[in-house]
Tab-separated table of C-alpha atoms in Angstrom:
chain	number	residue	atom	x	y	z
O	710	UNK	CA	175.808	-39.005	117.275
O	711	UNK	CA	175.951	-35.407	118.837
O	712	UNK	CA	176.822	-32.241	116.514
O	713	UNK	CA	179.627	-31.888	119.048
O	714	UNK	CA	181.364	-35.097	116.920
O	715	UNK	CA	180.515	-33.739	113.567
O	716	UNK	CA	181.745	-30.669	112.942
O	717	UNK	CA	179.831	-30.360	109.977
O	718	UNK	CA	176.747	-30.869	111.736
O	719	UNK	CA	174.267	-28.394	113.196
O	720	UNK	CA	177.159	-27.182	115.971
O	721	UNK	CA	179.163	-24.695	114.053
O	722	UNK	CA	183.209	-25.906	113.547
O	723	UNK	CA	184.370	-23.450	115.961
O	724	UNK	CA	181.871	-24.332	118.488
O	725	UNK	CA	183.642	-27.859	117.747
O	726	UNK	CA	187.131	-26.533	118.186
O	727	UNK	CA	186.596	-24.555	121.051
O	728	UNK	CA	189.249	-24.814	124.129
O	729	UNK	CA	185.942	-25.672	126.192
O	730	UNK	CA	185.165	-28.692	124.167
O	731	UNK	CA	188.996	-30.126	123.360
O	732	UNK	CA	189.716	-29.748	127.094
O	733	UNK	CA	186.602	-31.950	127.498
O	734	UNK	CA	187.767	-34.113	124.594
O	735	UNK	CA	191.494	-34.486	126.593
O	736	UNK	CA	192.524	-32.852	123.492
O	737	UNK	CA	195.631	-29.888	123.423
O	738	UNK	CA	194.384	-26.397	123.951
O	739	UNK	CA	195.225	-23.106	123.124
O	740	UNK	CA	195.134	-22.651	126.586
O	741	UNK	CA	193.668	-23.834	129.779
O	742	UNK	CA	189.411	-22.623	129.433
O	743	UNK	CA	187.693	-20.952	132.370
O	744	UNK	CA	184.061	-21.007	133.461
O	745	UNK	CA	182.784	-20.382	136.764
O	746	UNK	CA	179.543	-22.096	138.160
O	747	UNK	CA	177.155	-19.667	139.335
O	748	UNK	CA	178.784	-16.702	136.893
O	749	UNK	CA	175.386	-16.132	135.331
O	750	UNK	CA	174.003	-14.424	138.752
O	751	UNK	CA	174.024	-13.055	142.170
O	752	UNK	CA	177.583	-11.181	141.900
O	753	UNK	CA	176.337	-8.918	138.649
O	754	UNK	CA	174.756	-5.777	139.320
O	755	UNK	CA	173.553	-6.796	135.750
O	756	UNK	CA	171.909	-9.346	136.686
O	757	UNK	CA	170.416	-8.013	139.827
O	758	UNK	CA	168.837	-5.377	137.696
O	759	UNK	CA	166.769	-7.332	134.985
O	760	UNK	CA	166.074	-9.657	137.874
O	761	UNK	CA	164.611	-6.910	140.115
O	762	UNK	CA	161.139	-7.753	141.630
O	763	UNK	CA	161.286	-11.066	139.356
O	764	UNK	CA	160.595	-14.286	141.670
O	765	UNK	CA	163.916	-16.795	140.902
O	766	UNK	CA	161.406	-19.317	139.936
O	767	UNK	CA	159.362	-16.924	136.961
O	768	UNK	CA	163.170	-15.727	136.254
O	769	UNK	CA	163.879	-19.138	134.769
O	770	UNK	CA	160.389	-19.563	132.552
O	771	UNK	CA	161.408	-16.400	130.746
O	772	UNK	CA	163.392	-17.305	127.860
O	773	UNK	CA	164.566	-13.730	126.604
O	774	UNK	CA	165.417	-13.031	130.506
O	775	UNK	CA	166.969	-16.759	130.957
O	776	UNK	CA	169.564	-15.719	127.619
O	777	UNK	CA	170.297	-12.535	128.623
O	778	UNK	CA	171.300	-13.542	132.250
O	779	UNK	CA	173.535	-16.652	130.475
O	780	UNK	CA	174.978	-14.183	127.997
O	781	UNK	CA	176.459	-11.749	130.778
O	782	UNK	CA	179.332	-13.120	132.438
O	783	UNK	CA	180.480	-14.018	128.527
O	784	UNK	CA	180.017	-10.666	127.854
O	785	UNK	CA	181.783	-9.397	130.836
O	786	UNK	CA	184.440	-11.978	131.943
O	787	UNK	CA	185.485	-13.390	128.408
O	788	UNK	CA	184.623	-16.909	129.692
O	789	UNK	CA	185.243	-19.893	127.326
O	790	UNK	CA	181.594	-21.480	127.751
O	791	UNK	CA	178.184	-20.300	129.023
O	792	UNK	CA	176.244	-21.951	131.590
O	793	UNK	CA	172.348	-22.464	131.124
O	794	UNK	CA	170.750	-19.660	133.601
O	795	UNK	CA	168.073	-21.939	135.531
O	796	UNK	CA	167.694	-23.560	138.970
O	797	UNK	CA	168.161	-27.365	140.022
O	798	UNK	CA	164.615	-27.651	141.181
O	799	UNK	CA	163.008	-26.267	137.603
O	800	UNK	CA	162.276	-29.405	136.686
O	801	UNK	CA	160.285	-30.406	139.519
O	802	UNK	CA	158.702	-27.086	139.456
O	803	UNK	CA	157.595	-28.268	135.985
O	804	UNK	CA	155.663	-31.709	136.577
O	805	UNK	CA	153.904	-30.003	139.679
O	806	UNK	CA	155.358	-30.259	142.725
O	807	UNK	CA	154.537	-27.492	145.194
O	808	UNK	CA	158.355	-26.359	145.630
O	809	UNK	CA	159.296	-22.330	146.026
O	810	UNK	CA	162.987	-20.872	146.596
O	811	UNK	CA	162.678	-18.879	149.528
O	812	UNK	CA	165.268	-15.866	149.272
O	813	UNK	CA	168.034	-16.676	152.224
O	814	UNK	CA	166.568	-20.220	152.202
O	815	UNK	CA	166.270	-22.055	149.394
O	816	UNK	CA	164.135	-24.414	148.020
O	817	UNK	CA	161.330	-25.735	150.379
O	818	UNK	CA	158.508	-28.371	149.641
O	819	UNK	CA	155.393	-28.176	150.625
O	820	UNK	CA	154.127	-31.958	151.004
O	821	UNK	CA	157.781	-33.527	151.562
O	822	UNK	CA	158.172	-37.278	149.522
O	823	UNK	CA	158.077	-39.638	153.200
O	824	UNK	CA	156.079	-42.659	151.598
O	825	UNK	CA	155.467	-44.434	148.695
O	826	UNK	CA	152.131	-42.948	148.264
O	827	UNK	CA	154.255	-39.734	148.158
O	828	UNK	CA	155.987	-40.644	144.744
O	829	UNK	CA	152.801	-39.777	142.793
O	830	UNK	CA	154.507	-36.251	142.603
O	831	UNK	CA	156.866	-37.363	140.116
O	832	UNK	CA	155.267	-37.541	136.867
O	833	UNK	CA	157.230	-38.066	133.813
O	834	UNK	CA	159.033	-34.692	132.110
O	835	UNK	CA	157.957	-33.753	128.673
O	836	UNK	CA	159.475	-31.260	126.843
O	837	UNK	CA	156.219	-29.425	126.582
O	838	UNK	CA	156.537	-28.863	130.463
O	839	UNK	CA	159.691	-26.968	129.625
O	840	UNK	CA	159.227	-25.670	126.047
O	841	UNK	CA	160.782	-22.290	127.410
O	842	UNK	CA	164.024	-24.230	127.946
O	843	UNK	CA	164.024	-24.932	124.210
O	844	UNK	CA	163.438	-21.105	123.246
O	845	UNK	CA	165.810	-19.547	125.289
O	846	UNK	CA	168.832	-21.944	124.459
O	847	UNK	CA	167.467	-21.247	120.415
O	848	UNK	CA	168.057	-17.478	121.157
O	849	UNK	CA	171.664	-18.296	123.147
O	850	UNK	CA	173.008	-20.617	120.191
O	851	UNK	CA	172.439	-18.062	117.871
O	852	UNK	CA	173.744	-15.021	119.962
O	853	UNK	CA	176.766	-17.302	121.243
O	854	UNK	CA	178.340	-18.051	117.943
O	855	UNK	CA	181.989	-20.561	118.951
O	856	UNK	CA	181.256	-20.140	122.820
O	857	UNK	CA	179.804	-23.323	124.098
O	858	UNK	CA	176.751	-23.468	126.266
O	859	UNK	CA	176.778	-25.826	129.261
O	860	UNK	CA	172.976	-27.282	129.969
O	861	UNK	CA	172.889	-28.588	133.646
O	862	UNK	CA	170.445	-30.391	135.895
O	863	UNK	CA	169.898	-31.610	139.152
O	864	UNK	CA	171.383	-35.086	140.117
O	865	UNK	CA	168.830	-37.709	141.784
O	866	UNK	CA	170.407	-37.259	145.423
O	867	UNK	CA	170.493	-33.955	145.875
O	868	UNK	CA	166.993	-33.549	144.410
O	869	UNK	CA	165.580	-36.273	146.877
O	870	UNK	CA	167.410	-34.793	149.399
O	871	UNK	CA	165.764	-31.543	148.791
O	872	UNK	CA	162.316	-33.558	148.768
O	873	UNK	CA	162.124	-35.712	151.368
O	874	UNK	CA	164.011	-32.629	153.813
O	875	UNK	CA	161.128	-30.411	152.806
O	876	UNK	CA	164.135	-28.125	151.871
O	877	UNK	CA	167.942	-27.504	152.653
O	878	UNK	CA	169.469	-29.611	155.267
O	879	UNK	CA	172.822	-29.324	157.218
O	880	UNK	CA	172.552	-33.191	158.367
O	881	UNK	CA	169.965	-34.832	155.545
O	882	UNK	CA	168.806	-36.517	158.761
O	883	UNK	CA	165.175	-37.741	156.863
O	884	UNK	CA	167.242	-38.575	153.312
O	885	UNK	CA	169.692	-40.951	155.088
O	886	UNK	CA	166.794	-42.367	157.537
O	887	UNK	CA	165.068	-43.239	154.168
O	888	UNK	CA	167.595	-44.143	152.383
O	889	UNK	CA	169.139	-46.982	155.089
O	890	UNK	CA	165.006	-47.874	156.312
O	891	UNK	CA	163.170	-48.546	153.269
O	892	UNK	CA	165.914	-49.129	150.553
O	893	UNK	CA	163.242	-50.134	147.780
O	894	UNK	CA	161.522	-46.861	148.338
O	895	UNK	CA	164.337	-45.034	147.828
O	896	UNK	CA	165.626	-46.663	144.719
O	897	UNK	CA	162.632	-46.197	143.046
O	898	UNK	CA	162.829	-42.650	144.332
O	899	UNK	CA	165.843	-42.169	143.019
O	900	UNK	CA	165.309	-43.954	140.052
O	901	UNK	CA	162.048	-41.789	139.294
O	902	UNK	CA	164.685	-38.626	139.707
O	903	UNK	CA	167.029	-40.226	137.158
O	904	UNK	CA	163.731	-40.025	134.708
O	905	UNK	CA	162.884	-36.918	135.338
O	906	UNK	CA	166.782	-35.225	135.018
O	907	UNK	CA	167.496	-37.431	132.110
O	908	UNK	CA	164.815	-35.641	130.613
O	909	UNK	CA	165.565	-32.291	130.919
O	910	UNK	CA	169.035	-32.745	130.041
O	911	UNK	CA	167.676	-34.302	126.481
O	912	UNK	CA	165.587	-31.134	125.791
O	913	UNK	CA	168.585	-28.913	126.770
O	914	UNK	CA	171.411	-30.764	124.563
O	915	UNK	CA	168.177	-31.336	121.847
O	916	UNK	CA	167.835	-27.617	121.980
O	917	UNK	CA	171.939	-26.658	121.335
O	918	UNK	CA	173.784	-27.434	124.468
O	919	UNK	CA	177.122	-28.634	123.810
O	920	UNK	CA	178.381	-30.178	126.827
O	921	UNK	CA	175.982	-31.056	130.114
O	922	UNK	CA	176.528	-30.552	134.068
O	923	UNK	CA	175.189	-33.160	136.557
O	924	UNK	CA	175.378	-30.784	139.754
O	925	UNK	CA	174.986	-33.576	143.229
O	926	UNK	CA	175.150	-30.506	145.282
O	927	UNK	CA	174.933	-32.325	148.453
O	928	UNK	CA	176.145	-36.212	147.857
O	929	UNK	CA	179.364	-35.039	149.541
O	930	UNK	CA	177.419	-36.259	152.796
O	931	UNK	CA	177.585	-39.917	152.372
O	932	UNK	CA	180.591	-43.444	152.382
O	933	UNK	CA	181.575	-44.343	149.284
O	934	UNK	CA	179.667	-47.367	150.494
O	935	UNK	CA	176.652	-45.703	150.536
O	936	UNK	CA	177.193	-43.432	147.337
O	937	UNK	CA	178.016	-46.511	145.375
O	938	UNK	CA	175.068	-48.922	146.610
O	939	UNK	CA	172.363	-46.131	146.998
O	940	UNK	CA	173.358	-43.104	144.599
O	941	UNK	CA	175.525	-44.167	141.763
O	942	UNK	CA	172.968	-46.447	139.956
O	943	UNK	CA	170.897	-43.711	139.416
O	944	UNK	CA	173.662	-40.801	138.468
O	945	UNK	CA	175.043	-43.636	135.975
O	946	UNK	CA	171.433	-44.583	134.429
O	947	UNK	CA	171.635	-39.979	133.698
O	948	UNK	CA	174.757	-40.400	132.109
O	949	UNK	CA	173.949	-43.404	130.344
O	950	UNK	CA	170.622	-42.303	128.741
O	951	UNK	CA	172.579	-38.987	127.213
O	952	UNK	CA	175.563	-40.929	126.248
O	953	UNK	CA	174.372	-41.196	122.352
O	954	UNK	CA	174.322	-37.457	121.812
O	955	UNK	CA	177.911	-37.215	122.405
O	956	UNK	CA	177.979	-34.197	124.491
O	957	UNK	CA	180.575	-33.939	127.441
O	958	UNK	CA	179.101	-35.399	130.438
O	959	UNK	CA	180.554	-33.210	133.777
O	960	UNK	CA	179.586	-34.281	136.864
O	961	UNK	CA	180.261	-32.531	140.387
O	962	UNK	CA	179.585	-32.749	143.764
O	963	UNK	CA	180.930	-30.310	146.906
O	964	UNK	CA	182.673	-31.837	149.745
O	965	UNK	CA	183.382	-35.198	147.305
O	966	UNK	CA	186.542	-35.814	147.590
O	967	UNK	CA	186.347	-39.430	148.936
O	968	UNK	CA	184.066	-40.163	146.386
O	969	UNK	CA	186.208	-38.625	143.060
O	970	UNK	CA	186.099	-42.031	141.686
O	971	UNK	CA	183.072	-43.340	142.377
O	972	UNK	CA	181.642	-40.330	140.588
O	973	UNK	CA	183.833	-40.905	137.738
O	974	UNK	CA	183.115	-44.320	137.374
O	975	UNK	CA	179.472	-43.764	137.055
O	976	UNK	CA	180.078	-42.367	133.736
O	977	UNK	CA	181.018	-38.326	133.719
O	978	UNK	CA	183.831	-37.432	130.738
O	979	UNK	CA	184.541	-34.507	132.757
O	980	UNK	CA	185.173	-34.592	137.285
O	981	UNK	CA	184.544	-31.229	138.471
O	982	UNK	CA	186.621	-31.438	142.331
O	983	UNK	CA	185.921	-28.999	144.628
O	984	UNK	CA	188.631	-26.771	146.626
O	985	UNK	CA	189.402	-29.507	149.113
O	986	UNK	CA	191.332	-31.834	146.895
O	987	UNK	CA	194.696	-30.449	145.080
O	988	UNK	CA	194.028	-31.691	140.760
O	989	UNK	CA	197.179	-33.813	140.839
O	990	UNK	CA	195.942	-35.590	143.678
O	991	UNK	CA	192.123	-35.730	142.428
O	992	UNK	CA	193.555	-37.147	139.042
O	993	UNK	CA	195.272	-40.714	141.221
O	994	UNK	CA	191.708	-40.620	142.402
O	995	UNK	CA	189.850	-40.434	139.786
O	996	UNK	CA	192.374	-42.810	137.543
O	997	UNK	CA	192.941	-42.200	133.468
O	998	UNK	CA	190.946	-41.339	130.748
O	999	UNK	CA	188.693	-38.396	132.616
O	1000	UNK	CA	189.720	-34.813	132.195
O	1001	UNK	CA	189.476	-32.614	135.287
O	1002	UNK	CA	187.257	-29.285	136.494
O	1003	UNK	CA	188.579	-26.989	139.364
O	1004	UNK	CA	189.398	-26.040	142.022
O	1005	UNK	CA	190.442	-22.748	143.012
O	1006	UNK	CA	188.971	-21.806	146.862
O	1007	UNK	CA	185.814	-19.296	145.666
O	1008	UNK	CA	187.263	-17.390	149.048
O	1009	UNK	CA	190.908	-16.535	147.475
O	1010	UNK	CA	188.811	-14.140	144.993
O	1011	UNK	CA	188.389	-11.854	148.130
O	1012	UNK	CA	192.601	-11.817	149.323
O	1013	UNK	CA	194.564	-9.058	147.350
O	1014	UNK	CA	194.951	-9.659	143.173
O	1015	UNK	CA	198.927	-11.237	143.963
O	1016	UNK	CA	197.498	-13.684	146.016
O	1017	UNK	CA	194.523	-14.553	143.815
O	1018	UNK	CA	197.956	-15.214	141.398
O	1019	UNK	CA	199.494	-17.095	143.572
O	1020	UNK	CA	196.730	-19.700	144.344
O	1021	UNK	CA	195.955	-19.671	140.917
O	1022	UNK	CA	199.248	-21.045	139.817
O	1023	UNK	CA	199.330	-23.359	142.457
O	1024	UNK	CA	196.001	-25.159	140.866
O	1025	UNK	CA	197.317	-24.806	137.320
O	1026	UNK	CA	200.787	-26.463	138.337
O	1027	UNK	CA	198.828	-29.014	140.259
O	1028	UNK	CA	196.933	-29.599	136.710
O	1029	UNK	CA	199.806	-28.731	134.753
O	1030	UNK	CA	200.252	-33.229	133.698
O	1031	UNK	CA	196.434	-33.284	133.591
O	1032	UNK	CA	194.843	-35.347	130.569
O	1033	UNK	CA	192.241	-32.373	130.480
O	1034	UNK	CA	191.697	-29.620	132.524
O	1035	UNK	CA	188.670	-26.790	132.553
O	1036	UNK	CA	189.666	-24.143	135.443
O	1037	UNK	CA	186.942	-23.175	137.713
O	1038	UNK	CA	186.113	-22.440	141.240
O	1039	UNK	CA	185.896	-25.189	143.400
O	1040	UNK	CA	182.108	-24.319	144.041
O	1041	UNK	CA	180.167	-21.739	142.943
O	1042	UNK	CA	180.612	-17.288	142.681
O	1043	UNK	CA	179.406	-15.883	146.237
O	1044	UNK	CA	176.765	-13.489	145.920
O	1045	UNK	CA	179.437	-10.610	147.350
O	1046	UNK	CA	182.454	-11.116	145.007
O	1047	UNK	CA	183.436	-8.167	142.598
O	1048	UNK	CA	182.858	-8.778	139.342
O	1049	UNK	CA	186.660	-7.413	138.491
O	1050	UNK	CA	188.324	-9.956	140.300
O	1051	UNK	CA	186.561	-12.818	138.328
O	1052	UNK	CA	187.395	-10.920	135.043
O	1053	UNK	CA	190.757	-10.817	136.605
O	1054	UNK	CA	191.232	-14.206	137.453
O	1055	UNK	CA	189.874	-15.024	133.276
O	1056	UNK	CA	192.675	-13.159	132.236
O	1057	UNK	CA	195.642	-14.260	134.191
O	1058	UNK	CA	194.616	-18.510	133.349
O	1059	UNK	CA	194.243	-17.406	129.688
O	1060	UNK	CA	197.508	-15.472	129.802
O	1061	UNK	CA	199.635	-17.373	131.972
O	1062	UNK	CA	198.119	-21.113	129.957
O	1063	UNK	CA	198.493	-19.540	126.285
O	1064	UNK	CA	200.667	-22.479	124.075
């Protein structure tokens, strides 16, 4: 049993009680709690500064760097949880494989996974590999006090994806050529990802975080036909092997609409639904018993501060009969955004939720 269920565990009370954690819990909050994925980054000038001449790769092995980049959107924004300051491909990056995130690019491979033989890449995750994980969420926990912090890794598809591509991919032409060729290659692929992630989740919520993120970046590109036979197995055997902690499981995807309840299903507490789908509608999808992350349009944050209002209502009216709801973007901050307007936005959902 996690901390998060005993409240007179290691997780402080008002970690417990948090509006973060009871909007997780489909419990009544003192009103509705904002994060933003990707608000520990890119859009700070902050953040640009202590990352100056840092590689994004060494930014993440650096646990006194890695806390203060998580601590300064709370700082600035007033956020109601914190969100683990790290990259989707760290793990990987840990057990060896040859992987660096080009600026403008993104991640890129050097000897893409095309073959069995290829799967030798993906040793096992210890937390030794990642031991500065474990120090810089010690140093978050104790700066953080009630805020929650949100671990997150990346989910089995979109980490293949990124593999067998050799890097980002508008099509996933290889992936899906894999995936639909040599099926038993890419379960055990896929199943050797679920490993690996379910790992470094374990060290993260081991460490203090009180709710986790499974981010399937790109799994917006298949059928629910294919996401159910060829994905969800191994997103479900994550959630499954981090259930006993009792941390909130969130899972999202971009461009997932058509597969709300798939994801669901495979065993997230928490749906984050991207900008596409309005709540009310993502909650029929999705069906009882989950609570709900989203889904304001990341591009209304640029449109004058009456119309960031006015979309803003419309997503907390369309959440308004939600079992749970966490506000957020529908994906992530864009690098350009002013700070103000997210600080903004933090202000008005606190304001215009308060019970």
């Amino acid at each position: 049993m996690s901390a998060n269920e005993r409240p007179d565990g290691q997780q402080p009370k008002a970690t417990y009680e948090s509006a973060f954690l009871k909007a997780c819990r489909r419990e009544p909050v003192p009103h509705t709690p904002v994060w933003f994925m990707r608000q520990a980054g890119r859009s700070l000038p902050e953040y640009l500064k202590v990352r100056e001449g840092i590689p994004m790769l060494e930014s993440c092995t650096r646990p006194e760097l890695v806390a203060e980049i998580t601590l300064q959107p709370v700082r600035r924004h007033n956020v109601d949880a914190a969100i683990y300051y790290s990259d989707i491909v760290v793990p990987l990056k840990a057990i060896g494989v040859d992987l660096d995130i080009k600026p403008g690019v993104g991640p890129v491979v050097q000897n893409p996974i095309r073959t069995r033989a290829d799967l030798a890449q993906l040793r096992d995750l210890t937390p030794d590999d990642v031991s500065y994980v474990t120090e810089a969420i010690g140093l978050l926990t104790a700066e953080l006090g009630s805020t929650p912090l949100i671990g997150f890794a990346g989910a089995p598809f979109t980490l293949a994806s990124y593999l067998v591509e050799g890097g980002p991919s508008k099509n996933h032409e290889r992936t899906k050529a894999l995936m639909y060729s040599d099926p038993q290659l890419w379960a055990d692929l896929l199943d050797r990802l679920a490993e690996i992630t379910s790992a470094f989740l374990k060290v993260q919520i081991e460490a203090g975080a009180s709710a986790v993120q499974l981010f399937d970046s790109w799994v917006g590109a298949l059928a629910p036909a294919d996401y159910r036979r060829s994905v969800m197995p191994a997103s479900a055997k994550v959630f499954e092997a981090v259930a006993s902690y009792g941390v909130p499981r969130i899972h999202f995807g971009v461009g997932t609409g058509e597969l709300l309840g798939l994801m669901g299903e495979a065993g997230a507490d928490v749906v984050g639904v991207d900008w596409r789908v309005p709540l009310d509608v993502a909650a029929t999808r999705v069906g009882p018993g989950k609570a709900l992350q989203g889904n304001l349009d990341p591009a209304v944050l640029f449109a004058s501060t009456e119309a960031v209002e006015t979309k803003t209502r419309e997503v907390l009216d369309a959440a308004a009969d939600l079992e749970g709801h966490i506000f957020n973007l529908g994906h992530g901050v864009l690098p350009t955004m002013d700070p103000d307007a997210l600080t903004r936005l933090v202000e008005y959902v606190h304001t215009h939720t308060a019970r």
